[in-house]
XYZ file of C-alpha atoms in Angstrom:
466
model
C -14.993 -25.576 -13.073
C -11.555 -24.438 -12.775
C -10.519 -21.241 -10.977
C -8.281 -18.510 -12.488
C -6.036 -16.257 -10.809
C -3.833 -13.384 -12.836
C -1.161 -12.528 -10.102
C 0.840 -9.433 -11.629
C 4.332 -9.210 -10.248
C 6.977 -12.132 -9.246
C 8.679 -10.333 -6.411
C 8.272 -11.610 -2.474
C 4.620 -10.480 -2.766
C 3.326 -12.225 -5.869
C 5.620 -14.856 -5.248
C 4.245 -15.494 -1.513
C 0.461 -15.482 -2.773
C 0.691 -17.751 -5.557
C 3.079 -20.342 -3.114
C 0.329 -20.348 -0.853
C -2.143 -20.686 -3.367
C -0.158 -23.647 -4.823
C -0.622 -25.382 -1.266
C -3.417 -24.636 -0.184
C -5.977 -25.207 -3.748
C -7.701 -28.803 -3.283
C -9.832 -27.392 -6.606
C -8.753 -27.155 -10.284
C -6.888 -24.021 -10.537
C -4.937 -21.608 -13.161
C -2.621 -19.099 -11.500
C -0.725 -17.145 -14.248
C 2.333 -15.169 -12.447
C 2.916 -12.009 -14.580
C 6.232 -10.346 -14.329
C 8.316 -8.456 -16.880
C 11.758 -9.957 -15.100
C 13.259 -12.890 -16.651
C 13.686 -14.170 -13.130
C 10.933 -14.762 -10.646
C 10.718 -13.974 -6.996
C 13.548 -11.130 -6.847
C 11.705 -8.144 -7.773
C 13.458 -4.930 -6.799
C 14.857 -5.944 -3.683
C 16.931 -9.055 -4.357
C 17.785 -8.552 -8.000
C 21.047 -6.964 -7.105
C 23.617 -9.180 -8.136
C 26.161 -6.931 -5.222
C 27.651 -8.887 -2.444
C 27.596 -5.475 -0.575
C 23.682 -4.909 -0.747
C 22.604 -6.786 2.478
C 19.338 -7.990 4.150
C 18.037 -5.383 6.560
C 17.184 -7.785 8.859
C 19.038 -11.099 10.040
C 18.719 -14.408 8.542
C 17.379 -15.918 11.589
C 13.938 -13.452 10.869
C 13.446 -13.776 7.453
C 11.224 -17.119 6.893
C 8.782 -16.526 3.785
C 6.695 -19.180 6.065
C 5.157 -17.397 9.805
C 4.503 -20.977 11.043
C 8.484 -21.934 10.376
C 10.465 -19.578 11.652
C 13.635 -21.271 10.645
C 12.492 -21.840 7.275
C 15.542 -19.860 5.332
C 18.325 -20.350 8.305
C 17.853 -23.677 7.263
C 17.788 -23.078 3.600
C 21.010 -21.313 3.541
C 22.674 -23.590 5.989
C 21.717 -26.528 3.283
C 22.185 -24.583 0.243
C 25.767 -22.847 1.305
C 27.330 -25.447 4.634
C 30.649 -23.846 4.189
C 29.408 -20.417 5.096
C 28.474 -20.667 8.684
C 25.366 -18.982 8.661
C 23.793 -18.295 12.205
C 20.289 -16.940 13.058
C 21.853 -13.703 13.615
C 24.295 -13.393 9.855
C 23.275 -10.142 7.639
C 23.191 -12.424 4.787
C 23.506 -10.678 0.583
C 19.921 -9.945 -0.357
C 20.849 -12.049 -3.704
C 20.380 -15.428 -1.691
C 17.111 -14.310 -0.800
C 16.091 -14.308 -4.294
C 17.617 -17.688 -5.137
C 15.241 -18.882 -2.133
C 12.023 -17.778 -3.058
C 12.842 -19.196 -6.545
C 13.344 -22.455 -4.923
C 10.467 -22.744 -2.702
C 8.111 -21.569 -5.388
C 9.804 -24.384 -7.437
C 9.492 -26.823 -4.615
C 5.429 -25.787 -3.975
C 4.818 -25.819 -7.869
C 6.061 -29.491 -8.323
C 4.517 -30.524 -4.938
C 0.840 -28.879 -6.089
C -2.447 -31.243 -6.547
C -3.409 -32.594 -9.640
C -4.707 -29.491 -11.689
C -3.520 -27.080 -9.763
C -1.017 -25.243 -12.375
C 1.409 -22.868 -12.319
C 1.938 -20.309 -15.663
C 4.686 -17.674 -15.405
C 4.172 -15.182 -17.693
C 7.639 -13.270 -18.758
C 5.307 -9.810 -19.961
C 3.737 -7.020 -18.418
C 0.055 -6.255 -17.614
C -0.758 -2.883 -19.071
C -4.854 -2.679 -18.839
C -7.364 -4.782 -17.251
C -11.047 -4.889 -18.646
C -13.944 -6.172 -15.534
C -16.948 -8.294 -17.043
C -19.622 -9.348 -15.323
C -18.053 -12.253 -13.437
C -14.700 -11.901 -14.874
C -11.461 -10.028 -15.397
C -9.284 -9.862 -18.817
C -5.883 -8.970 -18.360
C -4.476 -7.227 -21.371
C -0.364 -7.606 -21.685
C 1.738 -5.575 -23.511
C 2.267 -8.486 -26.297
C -1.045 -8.142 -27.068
C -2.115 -11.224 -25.449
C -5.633 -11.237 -23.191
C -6.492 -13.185 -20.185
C -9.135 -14.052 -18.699
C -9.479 -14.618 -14.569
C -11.681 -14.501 -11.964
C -9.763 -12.780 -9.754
C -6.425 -10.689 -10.120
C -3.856 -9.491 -7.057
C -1.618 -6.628 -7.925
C 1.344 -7.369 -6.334
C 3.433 -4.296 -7.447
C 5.661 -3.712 -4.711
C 7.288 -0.128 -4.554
C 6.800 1.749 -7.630
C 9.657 4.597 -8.684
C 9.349 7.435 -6.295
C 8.697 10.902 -7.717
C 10.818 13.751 -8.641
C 11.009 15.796 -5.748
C 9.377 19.793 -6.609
C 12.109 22.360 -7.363
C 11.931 25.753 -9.450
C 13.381 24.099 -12.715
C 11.866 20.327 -13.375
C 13.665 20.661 -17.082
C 16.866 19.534 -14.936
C 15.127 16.259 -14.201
C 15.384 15.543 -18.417
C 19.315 15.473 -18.173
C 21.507 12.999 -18.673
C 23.100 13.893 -15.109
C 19.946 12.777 -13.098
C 18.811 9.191 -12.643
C 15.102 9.697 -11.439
C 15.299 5.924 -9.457
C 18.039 4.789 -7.907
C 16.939 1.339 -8.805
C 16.872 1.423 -12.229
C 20.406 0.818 -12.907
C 21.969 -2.154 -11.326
C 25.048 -0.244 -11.269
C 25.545 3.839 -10.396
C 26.107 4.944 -14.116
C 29.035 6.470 -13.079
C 31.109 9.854 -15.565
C 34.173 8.750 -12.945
C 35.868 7.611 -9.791
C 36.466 10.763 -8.161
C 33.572 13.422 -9.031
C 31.337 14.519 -6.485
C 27.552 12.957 -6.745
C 24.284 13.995 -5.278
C 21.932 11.474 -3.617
C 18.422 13.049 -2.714
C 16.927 11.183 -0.078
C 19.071 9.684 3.450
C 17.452 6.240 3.988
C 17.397 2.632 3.285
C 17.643 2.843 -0.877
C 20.850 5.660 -0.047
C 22.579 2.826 1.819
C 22.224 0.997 -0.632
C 23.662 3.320 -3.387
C 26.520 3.746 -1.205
C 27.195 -0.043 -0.763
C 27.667 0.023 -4.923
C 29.703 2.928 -5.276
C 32.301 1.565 -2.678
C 32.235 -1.714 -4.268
C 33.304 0.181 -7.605
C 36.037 1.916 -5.261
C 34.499 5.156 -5.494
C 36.963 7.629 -4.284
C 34.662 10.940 -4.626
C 32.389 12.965 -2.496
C 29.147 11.908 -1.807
C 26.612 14.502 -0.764
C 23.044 13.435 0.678
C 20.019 15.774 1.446
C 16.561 15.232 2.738
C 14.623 17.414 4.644
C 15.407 16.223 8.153
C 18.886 14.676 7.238
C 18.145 10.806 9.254
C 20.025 8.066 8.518
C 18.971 5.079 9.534
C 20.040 3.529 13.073
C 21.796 -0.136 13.413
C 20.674 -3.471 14.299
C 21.857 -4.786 17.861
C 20.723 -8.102 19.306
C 18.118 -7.775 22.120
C 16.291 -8.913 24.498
C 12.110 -8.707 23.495
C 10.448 -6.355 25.383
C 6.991 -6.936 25.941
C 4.206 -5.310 24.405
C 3.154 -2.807 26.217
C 0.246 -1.109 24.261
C -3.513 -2.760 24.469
C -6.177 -1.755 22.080
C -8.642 -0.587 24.716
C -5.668 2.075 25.670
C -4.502 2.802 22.155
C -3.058 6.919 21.693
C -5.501 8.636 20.128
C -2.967 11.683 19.039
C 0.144 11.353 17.050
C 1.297 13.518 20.868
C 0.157 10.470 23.130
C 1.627 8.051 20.682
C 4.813 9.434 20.974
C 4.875 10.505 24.690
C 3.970 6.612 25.307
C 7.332 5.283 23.286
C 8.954 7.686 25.179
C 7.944 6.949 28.823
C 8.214 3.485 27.425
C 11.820 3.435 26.207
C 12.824 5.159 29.674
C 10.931 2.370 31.572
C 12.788 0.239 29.623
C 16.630 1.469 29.497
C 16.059 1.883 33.817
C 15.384 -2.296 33.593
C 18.498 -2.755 31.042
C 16.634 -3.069 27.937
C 17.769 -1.459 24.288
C 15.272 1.323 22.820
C 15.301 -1.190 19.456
C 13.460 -3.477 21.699
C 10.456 -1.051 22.281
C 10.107 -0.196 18.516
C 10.295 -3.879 17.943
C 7.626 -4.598 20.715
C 4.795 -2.273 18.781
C 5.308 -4.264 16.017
C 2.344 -6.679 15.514
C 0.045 -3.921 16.539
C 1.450 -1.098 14.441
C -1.676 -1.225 12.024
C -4.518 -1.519 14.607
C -2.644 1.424 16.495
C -2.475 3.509 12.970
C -5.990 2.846 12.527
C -6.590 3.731 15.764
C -5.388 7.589 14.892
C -8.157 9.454 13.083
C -7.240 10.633 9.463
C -6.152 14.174 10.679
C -3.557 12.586 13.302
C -2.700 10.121 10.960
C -1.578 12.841 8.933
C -0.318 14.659 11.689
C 2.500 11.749 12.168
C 3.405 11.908 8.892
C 4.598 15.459 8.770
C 5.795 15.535 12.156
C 7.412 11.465 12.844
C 7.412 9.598 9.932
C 11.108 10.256 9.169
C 12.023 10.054 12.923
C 10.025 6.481 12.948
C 11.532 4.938 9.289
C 15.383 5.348 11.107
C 14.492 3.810 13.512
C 11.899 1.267 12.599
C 13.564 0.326 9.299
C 17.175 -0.227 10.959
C 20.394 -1.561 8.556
C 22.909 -4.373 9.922
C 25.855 -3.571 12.104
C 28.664 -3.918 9.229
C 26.605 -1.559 6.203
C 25.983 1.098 9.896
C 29.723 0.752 10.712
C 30.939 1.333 7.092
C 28.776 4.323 6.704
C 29.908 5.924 9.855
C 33.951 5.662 8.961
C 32.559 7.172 5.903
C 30.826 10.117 7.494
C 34.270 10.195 9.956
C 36.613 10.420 6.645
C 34.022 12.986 5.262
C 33.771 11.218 1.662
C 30.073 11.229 2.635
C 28.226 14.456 4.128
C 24.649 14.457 4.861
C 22.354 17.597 5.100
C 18.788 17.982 6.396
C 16.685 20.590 3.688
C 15.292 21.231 0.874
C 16.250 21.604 -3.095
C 15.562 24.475 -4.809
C 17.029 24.425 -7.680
C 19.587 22.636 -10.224
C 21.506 24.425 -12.560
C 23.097 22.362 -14.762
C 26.864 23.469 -16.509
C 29.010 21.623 -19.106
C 31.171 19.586 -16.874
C 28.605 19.550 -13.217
C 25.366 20.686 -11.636
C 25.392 23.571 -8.860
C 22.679 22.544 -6.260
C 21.000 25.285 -4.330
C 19.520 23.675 -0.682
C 17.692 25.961 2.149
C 19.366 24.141 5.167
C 16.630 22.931 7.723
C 17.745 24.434 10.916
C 19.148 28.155 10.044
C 17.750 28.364 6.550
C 20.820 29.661 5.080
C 20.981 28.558 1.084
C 23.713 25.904 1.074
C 25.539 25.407 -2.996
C 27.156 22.255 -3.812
C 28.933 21.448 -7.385
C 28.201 17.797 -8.172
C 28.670 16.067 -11.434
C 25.584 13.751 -11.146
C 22.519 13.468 -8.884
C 20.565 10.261 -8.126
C 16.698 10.163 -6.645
C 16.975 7.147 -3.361
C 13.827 8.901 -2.107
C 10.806 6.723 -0.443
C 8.655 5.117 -3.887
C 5.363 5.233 -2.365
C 3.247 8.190 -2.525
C 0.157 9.622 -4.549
C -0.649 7.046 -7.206
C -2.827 8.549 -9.281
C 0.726 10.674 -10.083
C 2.685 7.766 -11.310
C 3.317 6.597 -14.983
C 2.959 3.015 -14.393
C 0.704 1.872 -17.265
C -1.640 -0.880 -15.670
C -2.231 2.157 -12.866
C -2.521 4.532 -14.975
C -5.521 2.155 -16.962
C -7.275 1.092 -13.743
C -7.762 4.933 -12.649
C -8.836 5.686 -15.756
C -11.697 2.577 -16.011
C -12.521 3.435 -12.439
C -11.517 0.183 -10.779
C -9.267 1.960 -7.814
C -8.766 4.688 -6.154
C -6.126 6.309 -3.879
C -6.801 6.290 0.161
C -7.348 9.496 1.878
C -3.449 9.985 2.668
C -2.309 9.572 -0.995
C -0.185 6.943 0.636
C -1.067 3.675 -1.216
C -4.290 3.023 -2.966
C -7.813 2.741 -0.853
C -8.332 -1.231 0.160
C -10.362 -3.228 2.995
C -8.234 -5.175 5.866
C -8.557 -8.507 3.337
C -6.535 -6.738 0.405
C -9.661 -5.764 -1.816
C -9.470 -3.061 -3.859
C -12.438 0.018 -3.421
C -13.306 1.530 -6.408
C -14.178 4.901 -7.270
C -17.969 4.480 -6.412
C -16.979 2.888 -2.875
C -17.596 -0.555 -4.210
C -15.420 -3.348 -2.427
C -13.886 -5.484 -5.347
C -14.544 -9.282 -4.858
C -12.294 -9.270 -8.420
C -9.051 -7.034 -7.728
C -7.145 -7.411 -4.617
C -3.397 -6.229 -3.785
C -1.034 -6.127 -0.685
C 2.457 -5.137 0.112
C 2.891 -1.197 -0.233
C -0.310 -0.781 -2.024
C -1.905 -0.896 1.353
C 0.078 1.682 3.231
C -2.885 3.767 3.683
C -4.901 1.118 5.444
C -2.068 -0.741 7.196
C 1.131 1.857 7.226
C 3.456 -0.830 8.373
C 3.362 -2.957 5.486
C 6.601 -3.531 3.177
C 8.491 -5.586 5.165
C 8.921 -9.494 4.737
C 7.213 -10.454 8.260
C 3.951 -8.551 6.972
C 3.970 -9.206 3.404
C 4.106 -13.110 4.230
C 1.051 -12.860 6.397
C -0.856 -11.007 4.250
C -0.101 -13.175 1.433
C -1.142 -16.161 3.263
C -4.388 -14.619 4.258
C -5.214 -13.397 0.955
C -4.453 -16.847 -0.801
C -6.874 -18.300 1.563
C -9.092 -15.622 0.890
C -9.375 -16.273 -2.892
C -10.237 -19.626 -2.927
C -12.707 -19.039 -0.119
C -14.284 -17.115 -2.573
C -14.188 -18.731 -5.305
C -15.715 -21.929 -3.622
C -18.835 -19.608 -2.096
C -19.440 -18.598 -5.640
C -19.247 -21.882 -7.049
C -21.494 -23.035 -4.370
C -24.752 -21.199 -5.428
C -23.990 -21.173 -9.137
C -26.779 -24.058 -10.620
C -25.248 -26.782 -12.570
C -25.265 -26.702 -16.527
């Protein structure tokens, strides 16, 4: 019998699962790798052909392998010699992509005898469950039929932030994902733009303007006004938080960093090091939290945590602040009320966070870099939009990612645990919170590949022989 496994997205997280499922199956095996991309392995993150758009964390941490740490320092130092690349280099997030393609290359030709690798340049659209099967329906038309499936979606496109006229959001002046333009689609040079949202994907839409030597203003809002904080190198601190004396209340949990970073700065350590230090127990600690605090942390530190969690490197932190200094960039905490859109710009009416005074700015576009995970059941996507609609998933309590187990399986609406559909990555935000960067993904991909043909061998195992 030979295993099949649909695996639907090519970015870091599909890519991860079906490399370790290439090493790891000592059984016949089919793994078809669905993504709509011509190229595999960059998904949103590393498809950016910009020199400016940089990895968020140094080369020297960003192994697709746990048990290698070294893995791409040594990839890059091979690949590109003349670059001097240390442990510590902020390297373009388009080498990243040119790596995963390679190892997946390198694990595909390396794989057992009928163990085989199909990339599949379509998209899934529907998936129908049979009895002891799944059939994957792409958009050509074409069916296929698995035993198991992993969505490996990564962030979907955020959604439109409320405001008293959503018609504005059907104009030519509003790009509703930052990401889904290469490129700014810029009117000129020198007009004023918009960006809602102050985080990581804002950077980011900074980085490309300057590269096309923007020269106008650029406003960003979001409702606390955070940009992220820099990378420094440090020196570990140790962890400091056991599970039998877990915070139960988003209060402790914060009181505890605190009294912890103070402890810390007194013996010459950097606050970065504490963040970094709750790090491999950030999801037992969020579970820890019942769903009310849980909650409670998202209203009240979530944005306070991303900045300074989710950190940018020194150069893209330094750029931005010379920016901020020469004023061609002005961030403001609130919220949007309103667009009204004129011939030649859009006024934007804000209530300012911390006096409440309406705030009007004239722009002549506006551009959505806010967070892309939220309440699924609200997004267009059309394999998402199928498998609410068949009954195969369902969102978790928070609205944060859709409702899974610890192993990536999917719970259905009846509170059925899926030994079919599994997922990981952002998907499992609800269950995990900490779960979009490259040191999680690439455990949970490991885990989940080993999972899967686990399975598949305990079901082969009692199945009589023909």
């Amino acid at each position: 019998m030979t295993q099949a496994i649909a695996i639907i997205g090519g970015g870091f997280s599909g890519v991860m699962v079906t490399i370790h499922l290439l090493q790891k199956a000592i059984h016949p095996l089919k793994i078809y790798l669905i993504e709509r991309q011509p190229q595999f392995g960059e998904g949103i993150a590393y498809r950016t052909p910009s020199d400016q758009h940089l990895l968020n964390v140094p080369a020297g941490k960003m192994s697709a392998f746990a048990d290698q740490p070294e893995h791409f320092l040594h990839w890059l130092n091979l690949r590109y010699p003349e670059q001097l690349i240390t442990s510590e280099t902020f390297v373009s997030r388009k080498f990243y992509g040119e790596y995963l393609r390679s190892i997946l290359q390198n694990a595909e030709q390396k794989a057992r005898i009928g163990v085989c690798l199909y990339r599949v340049q379509d998209e899934a659209i529907a998936i129908h469950p049979t009895s002891n099967q799944l059939t994957i329906i792409l958009k050509s038309g074409e069916p296929l039929h698995v035993d198991q499936s992993v969505l490996a979606i990564g962030n979907l496109p955020p959604t439109n932030p409320p405001i008293y006229n959503p018609s504005f959001y059907q104009s030519s002046r509003y790009l509703p994902w930052a990401w889904s333009e290469l490129k700014p689609p810029l009117r000129s040079l020198t007009d004023p733009i918009l960006l809602i949202g102050t985080g990581l994907t804002a950077i980011d839409v900074i980085a490309s303007l300057k590269e096309q030597e923007y020269q106008g203003k650029i406003y960003l809002v979001s409702r606390h006004g955070l940009l992220p904080q820099s990378h420094e190198k440090i020196e570990p601190f140790p962890p400091f938080l056991t599970p039998e004396f877990f915070p139960k209340t988003t209060r402790e949990l914060v009181s505890r960093i605190r009294e912890e970073i103070k402890i810390a700065t007194e013996k010459g350590y950097n606050w970065r090091a504490v963040i970094d230090a709750l790090r491999g127990d950030t999801p037992l600690i969020w579970n820890h939290l019942s769903p009310q605090e849980q909650s409670r942390f998202l209203r009240h530190v979530q944005a306070y945590w991303d900045v300074c969690r989710h950190r940018v490197s020194p150069l893209i932190y330094q750029e931005i602040q010379d920016l901020l200094n020469q004023q061609q960039v002005m961030v403001y905490a609130g919220r949007i009320l309103q667009f009204s859109e004129n011939p030649d710009s859009v006024e934007v009416l804000i209530r300012q966070r911390h006096n409440q005074e309406l705030l009007s700015l004239k722009v002549s576009f506006v551009i959505n870099c806010t967070s892309s995970w939220g309440d699924y059941q609200k997004l267009q996507h059309p394999l998402i939009v199928n498998l609410f609609q068949v009954g195969l998933i369902r969102s978790d309590p928070l609205n944060l990612g859709l409702d899974v187990v610890k192993n990536g399986a999917l719970i259905d609406q009846e509170g059925t645990i899926s030994q079919q559909l599994y997922t990981l990555g952002s998907p499992c935000k609800g269950c995990r919170w900490e779960t979009t960067a490259v040191r999680e993904i690439r455990e949970q991909a490991e885990d989940l590949a080993t999972e899967l043909l686990n399975l598949y061998q305990k079901i082969t195992a009692v199945v009589p022989a023909s």
